[in-house]
Amino acid sequence: MSPESSTAPAEARAGGLVDGAGHPAVSPMAVTPDTELSAFVPTFRASAPYIQAFRGKTFVVAFGGEVVADDTFPNFIADLNLLASLGIRLVLVHGARPQVEKLLAQRGMESRYHRGIRVTDESQLGSVIGASARARARIEAALSMAPRTAAVTPSHNRVTGGNFVVAKPIGVIDGVDMKYSGEVRRVDAQAINDCLKDGDIVLMSTLGYSTSGDTFNLTVEEVATQTAIALKASKLIFLLDTPGVLDADGTVISTLYTREASAIASKAPQASDVQFFLSAAVRACQKGVVRAHLIGRKSDGAILQELFTRDGIGTMISVDSLDNLRPATIEDVGALLSIIEPLERQGILVARPRALIEREIERFFLAEHDGQVIGCAALYPFPEANKAELACLAVNPDYRREGYGERLMKAVERAAKEHGINTLFVLTTRTAAWFTERGFRQATITDLPEKKQALYNFERASQVYVKQI
Ligand code: ARG
């Protein structure tokens, strides 16, 4: 073991999240862009894990007819093309409400809704089919467009559709006969998968066909949700009018677990985007879709920002937390070094050669966010003295002040207790405040286990802090 292996100053000094004392953050890992161009590099690098993770995964993207009618529609389609080019298996589900309304108005007919769902009578079904076909043609045309900036003509996108959804009538709700408005009975996942396997983009409308040969008008959220579930999709993405699910102050709620999300959905105004899409998102997640995202249709590039940045831009719904604390394994050595090396270079942590880390890997705990290692801490027990050292507590500066340091500290405490140890100590040069706020009190070198005293580095002159656990 290195003579002096502490500690948490790592985080605080490095701008790493936990500095309760409010020291100015010096970030050894952050790149300071001095031009706009250089800002691109860290951004692009940060998106790499997502690019890798998404290849070969199935995403279902649902959007209403408003999106198709919008001026920015070609940009949205260009972004979808980009996703497809990264190897994402894309299923698009489009609505056509404004298009249907326009056609009905032209024909002197009125739209009727019950609980936010169109009541489609026989005389209107033709308009629904016509409007849906028009919307589809516009989407197919846009998907076929080669990007203006492309030097060479990229390979042509193939768009497929078909009778993938078996429908049935909704029937009567609150005494209202919904007529040709229907529900999903079954989604032919195999047929869709066959197309995706061939590299096609699958484009689905809200029309479904019953086994009796009738056409039914379905809702976009139901088709999308049932399709995502049937395909075991990684993601279900809805575009809505607001930039995401908003809290009382109008700020986007960035992440929701299914339980919180269903509480919000049940309180949302009747027939609102949030009520429909958020409940659909919850259903999808409960049935195995990994993540659902609600993003604003009005902000250009929102889908890219949501998918390729850590914090996204809209609301993400998932069953579990993204955060994970776990013991390190030998495969983690590289990731661990990338967290601690910048701090070692600054003299904040005592240098630990790779070989040492490999030998002592089982002493380390890791904090992960979304599958990436972002923090670590180690436990060095001195059982003969009934004491243990909390060492090498460090967190990536991008994740500062999010409580990872504290959770790592607690994990180390728990592990120490499991060793039957009831005193934890740290050696720190600069972040005493962080530890005192968390129940440590200053002690002296003589409070250290004898073995540790023998290794104490007087030049470094760290302070000793202890905590009874
Ligand atoms: N880019 C990541 C993903 O697509 C994380 C997105 C986080 N989004 C959010 N609204 N918090 O899975």
Tab-separated table of C-alpha atoms and ligand atoms in Angstrom:
chain	number	residue	atom	x	y	z
A	1	MET	CA	0.000	0.000	0.000
A	2	SER	CA	1.226	3.487	-0.687
A	3	PRO	CA	2.286	5.276	2.464
A	4	GLU	CA	-0.480	7.756	2.421
A	5	SER	CA	-3.409	6.965	0.345
A	6	SER	CA	-6.055	9.495	1.206
A	7	THR	CA	-8.447	11.170	0.247
A	8	ALA	CA	-11.430	13.237	-0.414
A	9	PRO	CA	-9.708	16.504	-1.140
A	10	ALA	CA	-9.527	14.842	-4.435
A	11	GLU	CA	-13.097	15.671	-5.079
A	12	ALA	CA	-13.365	19.019	-3.538
A	13	ARG	CA	-10.122	20.425	-4.817
A	14	ALA	CA	-10.694	19.026	-8.191
A	15	GLY	CA	-13.979	20.773	-8.404
A	16	GLY	CA	-15.276	17.337	-7.736
A	17	LEU	CA	-18.742	17.750	-6.336
A	18	VAL	CA	-18.464	17.484	-2.583
A	19	ASP	CA	-16.821	20.585	-1.420
A	20	GLY	CA	-19.232	21.840	1.142
A	21	ALA	CA	-16.769	24.588	2.045
A	22	GLY	CA	-17.252	26.082	-1.366
A	23	HIS	CA	-13.646	26.118	-2.525
A	24	PRO	CA	-13.244	27.310	-6.050
A	25	ALA	CA	-13.401	24.355	-8.326
A	26	VAL	CA	-10.267	23.523	-10.241
A	27	SER	CA	-11.143	20.881	-12.694
A	28	PRO	CA	-8.287	18.711	-13.882
A	29	MET	CA	-10.439	16.873	-16.363
A	30	ALA	CA	-12.477	19.631	-17.835
A	31	VAL	CA	-11.338	21.142	-21.074
A	32	THR	CA	-11.590	24.901	-21.249
A	33	PRO	CA	-12.778	25.762	-24.716
A	34	ASP	CA	-11.463	29.119	-25.836
A	35	THR	CA	-13.224	29.013	-29.155
A	36	GLU	CA	-16.593	27.714	-30.116
A	37	LEU	CA	-14.988	25.204	-32.377
A	38	SER	CA	-13.015	23.554	-29.602
A	39	ALA	CA	-16.208	23.115	-27.568
A	40	PHE	CA	-17.256	20.637	-30.185
A	41	VAL	CA	-14.530	18.179	-29.233
A	42	PRO	CA	-15.519	17.434	-25.618
A	43	THR	CA	-19.175	17.395	-26.632
A	44	PHE	CA	-18.565	14.893	-29.357
A	45	ARG	CA	-16.406	12.752	-27.106
A	46	ALA	CA	-19.087	12.748	-24.442
A	47	SER	CA	-21.587	11.430	-26.949
A	48	ALA	CA	-19.396	8.470	-27.909
A	49	PRO	CA	-20.693	6.101	-25.211
A	50	TYR	CA	-24.233	6.700	-26.402
A	51	ILE	CA	-23.336	6.191	-30.037
A	52	GLN	CA	-21.806	2.858	-29.115
A	53	ALA	CA	-24.631	1.822	-26.828
A	54	PHE	CA	-27.365	2.591	-29.361
A	55	ARG	CA	-25.986	0.663	-32.327
A	56	GLY	CA	-28.331	-2.197	-33.200
A	57	LYS	CA	-30.958	-1.056	-30.687
A	58	THR	CA	-34.613	-0.489	-31.568
A	59	PHE	CA	-36.127	2.955	-30.961
A	60	VAL	CA	-39.790	3.741	-31.512
A	61	VAL	CA	-40.341	7.446	-32.225
A	62	ALA	CA	-43.907	8.767	-32.111
A	63	PHE	CA	-45.051	12.158	-33.335
A	64	GLY	CA	-48.312	13.819	-34.156
A	65	GLY	CA	-49.360	15.306	-37.463
A	66	GLU	CA	-48.336	18.758	-36.137
A	67	VAL	CA	-44.717	17.725	-36.500
A	68	VAL	CA	-45.266	16.740	-40.109
A	69	ALA	CA	-46.966	20.063	-40.850
A	70	ASP	CA	-44.206	22.118	-39.209
A	71	ASP	CA	-41.628	24.142	-41.160
A	72	THR	CA	-38.816	22.503	-39.237
A	73	PHE	CA	-39.977	19.042	-40.244
A	74	PRO	CA	-37.090	18.479	-42.715
A	75	ASN	CA	-34.615	19.088	-39.866
A	76	PHE	CA	-36.354	16.538	-37.692
A	77	ILE	CA	-36.268	14.016	-40.502
A	78	ALA	CA	-32.585	14.738	-41.089
A	79	ASP	CA	-31.979	13.921	-37.422
A	80	LEU	CA	-33.897	10.653	-37.804
A	81	ASN	CA	-31.780	9.836	-40.843
A	82	LEU	CA	-28.707	10.461	-38.734
A	83	LEU	CA	-29.965	8.024	-36.107
A	84	ALA	CA	-30.555	5.394	-38.773
A	85	SER	CA	-27.056	5.949	-40.139
A	86	LEU	CA	-25.647	5.202	-36.677
A	87	GLY	CA	-27.177	1.739	-36.800
A	88	ILE	CA	-30.271	2.453	-34.717
A	89	ARG	CA	-33.264	0.376	-35.799
A	90	LEU	CA	-35.965	2.983	-36.262
A	91	VAL	CA	-39.699	2.567	-36.066
A	92	LEU	CA	-41.650	5.776	-36.649
A	93	VAL	CA	-45.283	6.169	-35.705
A	94	HIS	CA	-47.031	9.257	-37.037
A	95	GLY	CA	-50.377	10.826	-36.329
A	96	ALA	CA	-52.385	13.081	-38.632
A	97	ARG	CA	-54.790	15.036	-36.459
A	98	PRO	CA	-54.386	18.545	-38.004
A	99	GLN	CA	-54.449	16.992	-41.472
A	100	VAL	CA	-57.670	15.137	-40.652
A	101	GLU	CA	-59.202	18.291	-39.215
A	102	LYS	CA	-58.338	20.267	-42.322
A	103	LEU	CA	-59.824	17.671	-44.638
A	104	LEU	CA	-62.991	17.351	-42.585
A	105	ALA	CA	-63.403	21.134	-42.569
A	106	GLN	CA	-62.959	21.230	-46.351
A	107	ARG	CA	-65.693	18.649	-46.613
A	108	GLY	CA	-67.950	20.543	-44.252
A	109	MET	CA	-67.731	17.940	-41.513
A	110	GLU	CA	-67.052	18.477	-37.841
A	111	SER	CA	-64.521	16.752	-35.604
A	112	ARG	CA	-65.951	15.179	-32.510
A	113	TYR	CA	-63.808	14.045	-29.582
A	114	HIS	CA	-64.613	12.070	-26.491
A	115	ARG	CA	-62.002	11.979	-23.720
A	116	GLY	CA	-59.527	13.400	-26.171
A	117	ILE	CA	-60.093	10.606	-28.692
A	118	ARG	CA	-61.710	11.249	-32.058
A	119	VAL	CA	-65.085	9.652	-32.606
A	120	THR	CA	-64.642	8.346	-36.140
A	121	ASP	CA	-67.952	7.680	-37.828
A	122	GLU	CA	-68.274	5.980	-41.166
A	123	SER	CA	-68.610	9.204	-43.141
A	124	GLN	CA	-65.336	10.489	-41.662
A	125	LEU	CA	-63.231	7.374	-42.025
A	126	GLY	CA	-62.410	8.225	-45.632
A	127	SER	CA	-60.983	11.597	-44.539
A	128	VAL	CA	-58.933	9.936	-41.825
A	129	ILE	CA	-57.469	7.488	-44.326
A	130	GLY	CA	-56.861	10.269	-46.860
A	131	ALA	CA	-55.152	12.579	-44.368
A	132	SER	CA	-53.031	9.759	-43.015
A	133	ALA	CA	-51.918	8.819	-46.531
A	134	ARG	CA	-50.923	12.425	-47.240
A	135	ALA	CA	-48.944	12.683	-44.035
A	136	ARG	CA	-47.245	9.422	-44.874
A	137	ALA	CA	-46.310	10.642	-48.352
A	138	ARG	CA	-44.738	13.776	-46.855
A	139	ILE	CA	-42.701	11.717	-44.372
A	140	GLU	CA	-41.556	9.250	-47.005
A	141	ALA	CA	-40.558	12.080	-49.305
A	142	ALA	CA	-38.566	13.795	-46.558
A	143	LEU	CA	-36.852	10.554	-45.568
A	144	SER	CA	-35.804	10.069	-49.178
A	145	MET	CA	-34.135	13.461	-49.362
A	146	ALA	CA	-30.340	13.434	-49.485
A	147	PRO	CA	-28.720	15.889	-47.084
A	148	ARG	CA	-27.800	19.125	-48.857
A	149	THR	CA	-24.316	19.079	-47.434
A	150	ALA	CA	-23.479	15.514	-48.409
A	151	ALA	CA	-20.461	15.266	-50.691
A	152	VAL	CA	-21.536	11.906	-52.015
A	153	THR	CA	-25.082	10.662	-52.303
A	154	PRO	CA	-25.646	8.565	-49.196
A	155	SER	CA	-27.254	5.175	-49.529
A	156	HIS	CA	-30.972	5.454	-50.068
A	157	ASN	CA	-33.221	4.933	-47.045
A	158	ARG	CA	-35.818	2.262	-47.502
A	159	VAL	CA	-39.087	3.024	-45.749
A	160	THR	CA	-41.550	0.205	-45.142
A	161	GLY	CA	-45.079	0.031	-43.860
A	162	GLY	CA	-47.828	-2.552	-43.786
A	163	ASN	CA	-50.592	-4.211	-41.888
A	164	PHE	CA	-48.512	-4.598	-38.739
A	165	VAL	CA	-51.277	-3.685	-36.315
A	166	VAL	CA	-54.341	-5.831	-35.769
A	167	ALA	CA	-57.096	-3.562	-34.468
A	168	LYS	CA	-60.464	-3.885	-32.795
A	169	PRO	CA	-63.178	-1.332	-32.088
A	170	ILE	CA	-62.984	0.644	-28.829
A	171	GLY	CA	-66.752	0.277	-28.528
A	172	VAL	CA	-68.820	2.486	-26.256
A	173	ILE	CA	-67.254	4.786	-23.633
A	174	ASP	CA	-69.548	6.605	-21.185
A	175	GLY	CA	-72.439	5.947	-23.501
A	176	VAL	CA	-70.568	7.313	-26.555
A	177	ASP	CA	-70.148	4.887	-29.447
A	178	MET	CA	-66.618	5.445	-30.711
A	179	LYS	CA	-67.484	3.779	-34.051
A	180	TYR	CA	-64.369	3.390	-36.219
A	181	SER	CA	-62.021	4.537	-33.506
A	182	GLY	CA	-60.148	1.466	-32.450
A	183	GLU	CA	-57.619	-0.125	-30.162
A	184	VAL	CA	-54.579	-2.256	-30.748
A	185	ARG	CA	-55.316	-5.915	-30.499
A	186	ARG	CA	-51.909	-7.220	-31.517
A	187	VAL	CA	-48.717	-5.981	-33.117
A	188	ASP	CA	-46.938	-8.245	-35.580
A	189	ALA	CA	-43.479	-7.832	-34.081
A	190	GLN	CA	-41.976	-10.518	-36.281
A	191	ALA	CA	-42.981	-8.716	-39.469
A	192	ILE	CA	-41.563	-5.423	-38.193
A	193	ASN	CA	-38.363	-7.102	-37.067
A	194	ASP	CA	-37.911	-8.685	-40.482
A	195	CYS	CA	-37.976	-5.231	-42.052
A	196	LEU	CA	-35.632	-3.763	-39.440
A	197	LYS	CA	-33.231	-6.626	-39.987
A	198	ASP	CA	-33.015	-5.661	-43.629
A	199	GLY	CA	-32.081	-2.118	-42.600
A	200	ASP	CA	-35.456	-0.546	-43.408
A	201	ILE	CA	-36.957	2.334	-41.490
A	202	VAL	CA	-40.442	1.199	-40.497
A	203	LEU	CA	-43.099	3.895	-40.769
A	204	MET	CA	-46.426	3.179	-39.112
A	205	SER	CA	-49.602	5.193	-39.153
A	206	THR	CA	-52.507	5.105	-36.750
A	207	LEU	CA	-54.584	2.928	-39.056
A	208	GLY	CA	-55.111	-0.667	-38.011
A	209	TYR	CA	-57.117	-3.434	-39.583
A	210	SER	CA	-59.410	-5.861	-37.861
A	211	THR	CA	-59.701	-9.552	-38.612
A	212	SER	CA	-63.086	-8.779	-40.168
A	213	GLY	CA	-61.327	-6.543	-42.694
A	214	ASP	CA	-62.385	-3.181	-41.274
A	215	THR	CA	-60.094	-0.164	-40.941
A	216	PHE	CA	-59.828	1.498	-37.535
A	217	ASN	CA	-58.478	4.834	-36.451
A	218	LEU	CA	-56.112	4.340	-33.493
A	219	THR	CA	-54.228	6.755	-31.266
A	220	VAL	CA	-50.599	7.463	-31.945
A	221	GLU	CA	-49.574	6.788	-28.347
A	222	GLU	CA	-51.251	3.416	-28.255
A	223	VAL	CA	-49.765	2.214	-31.543
A	224	ALA	CA	-46.325	3.428	-30.466
A	225	THR	CA	-46.514	1.954	-26.983
A	226	GLN	CA	-47.804	-1.445	-28.045
A	227	THR	CA	-45.253	-1.577	-30.826
A	228	ALA	CA	-42.390	-0.665	-28.482
A	229	ILE	CA	-43.514	-3.344	-26.031
A	230	ALA	CA	-43.944	-5.990	-28.728
A	231	LEU	CA	-40.498	-5.206	-30.171
A	232	LYS	CA	-38.894	-5.031	-26.708
A	233	ALA	CA	-37.570	-1.655	-27.833
A	234	SER	CA	-34.780	0.095	-25.958
A	235	LYS	CA	-36.505	3.416	-26.263
A	236	LEU	CA	-39.897	4.919	-26.872
A	237	ILE	CA	-39.743	8.603	-27.743
A	238	PHE	CA	-42.703	10.981	-27.892
A	239	LEU	CA	-42.641	14.477	-29.311
A	240	LEU	CA	-44.932	16.874	-27.523
A	241	ASP	CA	-45.862	20.560	-27.554
A	242	THR	CA	-44.048	21.444	-24.330
A	243	PRO	CA	-40.270	20.869	-23.990
A	244	GLY	CA	-40.930	17.935	-21.660
A	245	VAL	CA	-42.955	17.245	-18.538
A	246	LEU	CA	-43.025	20.531	-16.622
A	247	ASP	CA	-43.094	21.119	-12.884
A	248	ALA	CA	-45.196	23.794	-11.179
A	249	ASP	CA	-42.627	26.465	-12.096
A	250	GLY	CA	-42.673	25.481	-15.733
A	251	THR	CA	-39.224	23.868	-15.599
A	252	VAL	CA	-38.642	20.581	-17.419
A	253	ILE	CA	-38.427	17.596	-15.085
A	254	SER	CA	-35.373	15.810	-16.392
A	255	THR	CA	-35.878	12.292	-15.067
A	256	LEU	CA	-38.813	10.441	-13.621
A	257	TYR	CA	-39.101	6.930	-12.341
A	258	THR	CA	-42.273	5.153	-13.319
A	259	ARG	CA	-43.917	5.582	-9.935
A	260	GLU	CA	-43.493	9.366	-9.868
A	261	ALA	CA	-44.421	9.558	-13.534
A	262	SER	CA	-47.754	7.807	-13.069
A	263	ALA	CA	-48.598	10.096	-10.151
A	264	ILE	CA	-47.957	13.130	-12.367
A	265	ALA	CA	-49.888	11.627	-15.284
A	266	SER	CA	-52.915	10.952	-13.122
A	267	LYS	CA	-53.001	14.593	-12.033
A	268	ALA	CA	-52.404	16.042	-15.503
A	269	PRO	CA	-55.238	17.890	-17.260
A	270	GLN	CA	-57.669	15.610	-19.094
A	271	ALA	CA	-56.690	14.786	-22.663
A	272	SER	CA	-53.399	16.702	-22.437
A	273	ASP	CA	-50.196	15.557	-24.107
A	274	VAL	CA	-48.756	14.830	-20.715
A	275	GLN	CA	-51.682	12.713	-19.636
A	276	PHE	CA	-51.614	10.605	-22.795
A	277	PHE	CA	-47.895	10.394	-23.452
A	278	LEU	CA	-46.693	10.124	-19.890
A	279	SER	CA	-49.090	7.308	-19.052
A	280	ALA	CA	-48.076	5.603	-22.287
A	281	ALA	CA	-44.413	6.009	-21.317
A	282	VAL	CA	-45.071	4.458	-17.923
A	283	ARG	CA	-46.899	1.501	-19.459
A	284	ALA	CA	-44.061	0.929	-21.894
A	285	CYS	CA	-41.406	1.006	-19.156
A	286	GLN	CA	-43.414	-1.314	-16.944
A	287	LYS	CA	-43.600	-3.763	-19.828
A	288	GLY	CA	-39.878	-3.839	-20.489
A	289	VAL	CA	-39.028	-0.840	-22.658
A	290	VAL	CA	-35.791	0.402	-21.123
A	291	ARG	CA	-36.373	4.137	-21.317
A	292	ALA	CA	-39.099	6.432	-22.564
A	293	HIS	CA	-38.431	10.066	-23.465
A	294	LEU	CA	-40.820	12.982	-23.806
A	295	ILE	CA	-39.234	15.795	-25.759
A	296	GLY	CA	-40.418	19.093	-27.212
A	297	ARG	CA	-41.261	19.169	-30.885
A	298	LYS	CA	-40.554	22.880	-31.137
A	299	SER	CA	-36.868	22.886	-30.404
A	300	ASP	CA	-34.628	22.069	-33.326
A	301	GLY	CA	-32.364	19.087	-32.698
A	302	ALA	CA	-34.051	18.143	-29.413
A	303	ILE	CA	-33.930	14.454	-30.244
A	304	LEU	CA	-30.153	14.545	-30.762
A	305	GLN	CA	-29.585	16.455	-27.568
A	306	GLU	CA	-31.785	14.050	-25.640
A	307	LEU	CA	-30.085	10.967	-27.003
A	308	PHE	CA	-26.440	11.973	-27.108
A	309	THR	CA	-25.950	13.991	-23.959
A	310	ARG	CA	-25.937	12.807	-20.398
A	311	ASP	CA	-28.641	15.166	-19.149
A	312	GLY	CA	-30.748	15.241	-22.285
A	313	ILE	CA	-33.168	18.083	-22.866
A	314	GLY	CA	-36.613	16.622	-22.212
A	315	THR	CA	-38.015	14.194	-19.663
A	316	MET	CA	-36.748	10.653	-19.404
A	317	ILE	CA	-38.796	7.924	-17.751
A	318	SER	CA	-37.271	4.683	-16.542
A	319	VAL	CA	-38.048	1.970	-14.045
A	320	ASP	CA	-34.789	2.230	-12.137
A	321	SER	CA	-32.267	4.766	-11.169
A	322	LEU	CA	-29.365	5.371	-13.550
A	323	ASP	CA	-26.987	5.449	-10.633
A	324	ASN	CA	-25.238	2.457	-9.289
A	325	LEU	CA	-22.685	1.836	-6.582
A	326	ARG	CA	-20.723	-1.378	-6.754
A	327	PRO	CA	-17.432	-3.049	-5.839
A	328	ALA	CA	-14.726	-2.656	-8.493
A	329	THR	CA	-13.430	-5.579	-10.535
A	330	ILE	CA	-10.231	-6.019	-12.483
A	331	GLU	CA	-11.994	-4.797	-15.652
A	332	ASP	CA	-12.476	-1.421	-13.985
A	333	VAL	CA	-8.782	-0.593	-13.546
A	334	GLY	CA	-8.630	1.600	-16.655
A	335	ALA	CA	-11.746	3.569	-15.744
A	336	LEU	CA	-10.534	3.963	-12.182
A	337	LEU	CA	-7.164	5.302	-13.292
A	338	SER	CA	-8.857	7.837	-15.508
A	339	ILE	CA	-10.643	9.207	-12.446
A	340	ILE	CA	-7.660	9.358	-10.114
A	341	GLU	CA	-4.718	10.125	-12.398
A	342	PRO	CA	-5.555	13.788	-12.991
A	343	LEU	CA	-5.762	14.228	-9.231
A	344	GLU	CA	-2.468	12.464	-8.692
A	345	ARG	CA	-0.828	14.761	-11.198
A	346	GLN	CA	-2.020	17.687	-9.142
A	347	GLY	CA	-0.660	16.130	-5.971
A	348	ILE	CA	-4.151	15.900	-4.537
A	349	LEU	CA	-4.063	12.130	-4.337
A	350	VAL	CA	-1.001	10.086	-3.561
A	351	ALA	CA	0.197	8.355	-6.725
A	352	ARG	CA	-0.868	4.751	-7.151
A	353	PRO	CA	0.775	2.827	-9.955
A	354	ARG	CA	-1.459	0.635	-12.102
A	355	ALA	CA	0.050	-2.542	-10.655
A	356	LEU	CA	-0.878	-1.440	-7.154
A	357	ILE	CA	-4.448	-0.697	-8.176
A	358	GLU	CA	-4.686	-4.058	-9.880
A	359	ARG	CA	-3.489	-5.763	-6.697
A	360	GLU	CA	-5.826	-3.814	-4.476
A	361	ILE	CA	-8.795	-3.597	-6.796
A	362	GLU	CA	-11.118	-5.393	-4.417
A	363	ARG	CA	-10.695	-2.570	-1.904
A	364	PHE	CA	-12.386	-0.116	-4.277
A	365	PHE	CA	-15.997	0.874	-4.705
A	366	LEU	CA	-17.211	2.589	-7.823
A	367	ALA	CA	-19.999	5.018	-8.535
A	368	GLU	CA	-21.528	4.669	-11.971
A	369	HIS	CA	-23.845	6.924	-13.862
A	370	ASP	CA	-25.559	5.431	-16.854
A	371	GLY	CA	-22.934	2.710	-17.130
A	372	GLN	CA	-19.915	5.006	-16.879
A	373	VAL	CA	-17.541	4.964	-13.921
A	374	ILE	CA	-17.557	8.449	-12.440
A	375	GLY	CA	-16.208	8.054	-8.908
A	376	CYS	CA	-14.352	5.783	-6.532
A	377	ALA	CA	-13.395	5.251	-2.924
A	378	ALA	CA	-11.366	2.569	-1.172
A	379	LEU	CA	-11.449	0.850	2.179
A	380	TYR	CA	-8.198	-0.239	3.860
A	381	PRO	CA	-8.965	-2.156	7.042
A	382	PHE	CA	-6.499	-2.385	9.945
A	383	PRO	CA	-8.338	-5.067	11.916
A	384	GLU	CA	-5.640	-5.351	14.604
A	385	ALA	CA	-6.399	-1.736	15.544
A	386	ASN	CA	-10.127	-2.028	14.926
A	387	LYS	CA	-9.784	0.852	12.451
A	388	ALA	CA	-10.097	1.329	8.720
A	389	GLU	CA	-8.999	3.996	6.308
A	390	LEU	CA	-11.350	5.651	3.850
A	391	ALA	CA	-8.994	6.367	0.967
A	392	CYS	CA	-8.888	7.587	-2.567
A	393	LEU	CA	-12.320	9.208	-2.592
A	394	ALA	CA	-12.580	10.930	-5.956
A	395	VAL	CA	-15.325	11.916	-8.341
A	396	ASN	CA	-15.192	13.107	-11.920
A	397	PRO	CA	-15.588	16.909	-11.821
A	398	ASP	CA	-18.447	16.789	-14.323
A	399	TYR	CA	-20.511	15.087	-11.635
A	400	ARG	CA	-19.775	17.448	-8.776
A	401	ARG	CA	-22.292	18.266	-6.085
A	402	GLU	CA	-24.625	15.455	-6.949
A	403	GLY	CA	-24.059	13.438	-3.793
A	404	TYR	CA	-21.829	10.730	-5.255
A	405	GLY	CA	-19.020	11.466	-2.769
A	406	GLU	CA	-21.353	11.053	0.135
A	407	ARG	CA	-22.774	7.808	-1.188
A	408	LEU	CA	-19.309	6.415	-1.765
A	409	MET	CA	-18.354	7.375	1.770
A	410	LYS	CA	-21.421	5.568	3.106
A	411	ALA	CA	-20.641	2.470	1.069
A	412	VAL	CA	-17.151	2.403	2.581
A	413	GLU	CA	-18.621	2.877	6.054
A	414	ARG	CA	-20.982	-0.032	5.556
A	415	ALA	CA	-18.178	-2.247	4.317
A	416	ALA	CA	-16.039	-1.274	7.321
A	417	LYS	CA	-18.867	-2.230	9.650
A	418	GLU	CA	-19.162	-5.574	7.917
A	419	HIS	CA	-15.492	-6.102	8.808
A	420	GLY	CA	-16.541	-5.491	12.425
A	421	ILE	CA	-14.661	-2.202	12.479
A	422	ASN	CA	-16.079	0.825	14.265
A	423	THR	CA	-13.578	3.624	13.573
A	424	LEU	CA	-12.996	5.115	10.164
A	425	PHE	CA	-10.176	7.558	9.487
A	426	VAL	CA	-9.067	9.730	6.600
A	427	LEU	CA	-5.905	11.618	5.829
A	428	THR	CA	-6.646	14.873	4.139
A	429	THR	CA	-4.652	17.905	3.180
A	430	ARG	CA	-7.384	20.265	2.129
A	431	THR	CA	-10.972	19.209	2.599
A	432	ALA	CA	-11.379	18.857	6.307
A	433	ALA	CA	-14.649	20.763	6.117
A	434	TRP	CA	-16.257	18.182	3.913
A	435	PHE	CA	-15.453	15.471	6.428
A	436	THR	CA	-16.404	17.412	9.529
A	437	GLU	CA	-19.788	18.106	7.962
A	438	ARG	CA	-20.168	14.365	7.696
A	439	GLY	CA	-19.394	13.431	11.245
A	440	PHE	CA	-15.586	13.250	11.245
A	441	ARG	CA	-13.583	15.075	13.905
A	442	GLN	CA	-9.978	16.083	13.905
A	443	ALA	CA	-7.535	13.650	15.526
A	444	THR	CA	-3.777	13.221	15.705
A	445	ILE	CA	-1.248	10.927	14.151
A	446	THR	CA	-1.221	8.880	17.335
A	447	ASP	CA	-4.869	8.001	16.661
A	448	LEU	CA	-3.808	6.148	13.525
A	449	PRO	CA	-3.167	2.407	13.633
A	450	GLU	CA	0.517	1.789	14.361
A	451	LYS	CA	1.165	0.325	10.946
A	452	LYS	CA	-0.228	3.454	9.353
A	453	GLN	CA	1.753	5.738	11.653
A	454	ALA	CA	4.935	4.078	10.442
A	455	LEU	CA	4.033	5.067	6.885
A	456	TYR	CA	2.933	8.608	7.666
A	457	ASN	CA	4.452	11.110	5.283
A	458	PHE	CA	5.528	14.127	7.346
A	459	GLU	CA	6.290	16.203	4.308
A	460	ARG	CA	2.759	15.886	3.071
A	461	ALA	CA	1.579	16.691	6.584
A	462	SER	CA	-1.982	15.514	6.056
A	463	GLN	CA	-4.479	16.051	8.790
A	464	VAL	CA	-6.071	13.090	10.463
A	465	TYR	CA	-9.844	12.892	10.833
A	466	VAL	CA	-11.766	10.067	12.460
A	467	LYS	CA	-15.362	9.006	12.743
A	468	GLN	CA	-17.057	6.403	14.930
A	469	ILE	CA	-19.342	4.292	12.810
B	1	ARG	N1	-28.659	10.374	-23.585
B	1	ARG	C1	-29.090	9.446	-22.611
B	1	ARG	C2	-30.148	8.531	-23.173
B	1	ARG	O1	-30.660	8.759	-24.212
B	1	ARG	C3	-29.566	10.119	-21.356
B	1	ARG	C4	-30.696	11.074	-21.569
B	1	ARG	C5	-31.094	11.740	-20.294
B	1	ARG	N2	-32.270	12.512	-20.498
B	1	ARG	C6	-32.921	13.179	-19.569
B	1	ARG	N3	-34.011	13.838	-19.913
B	1	ARG	N4	-32.523	13.134	-18.322
B	1	ARG	O2	-30.441	7.527	-22.601
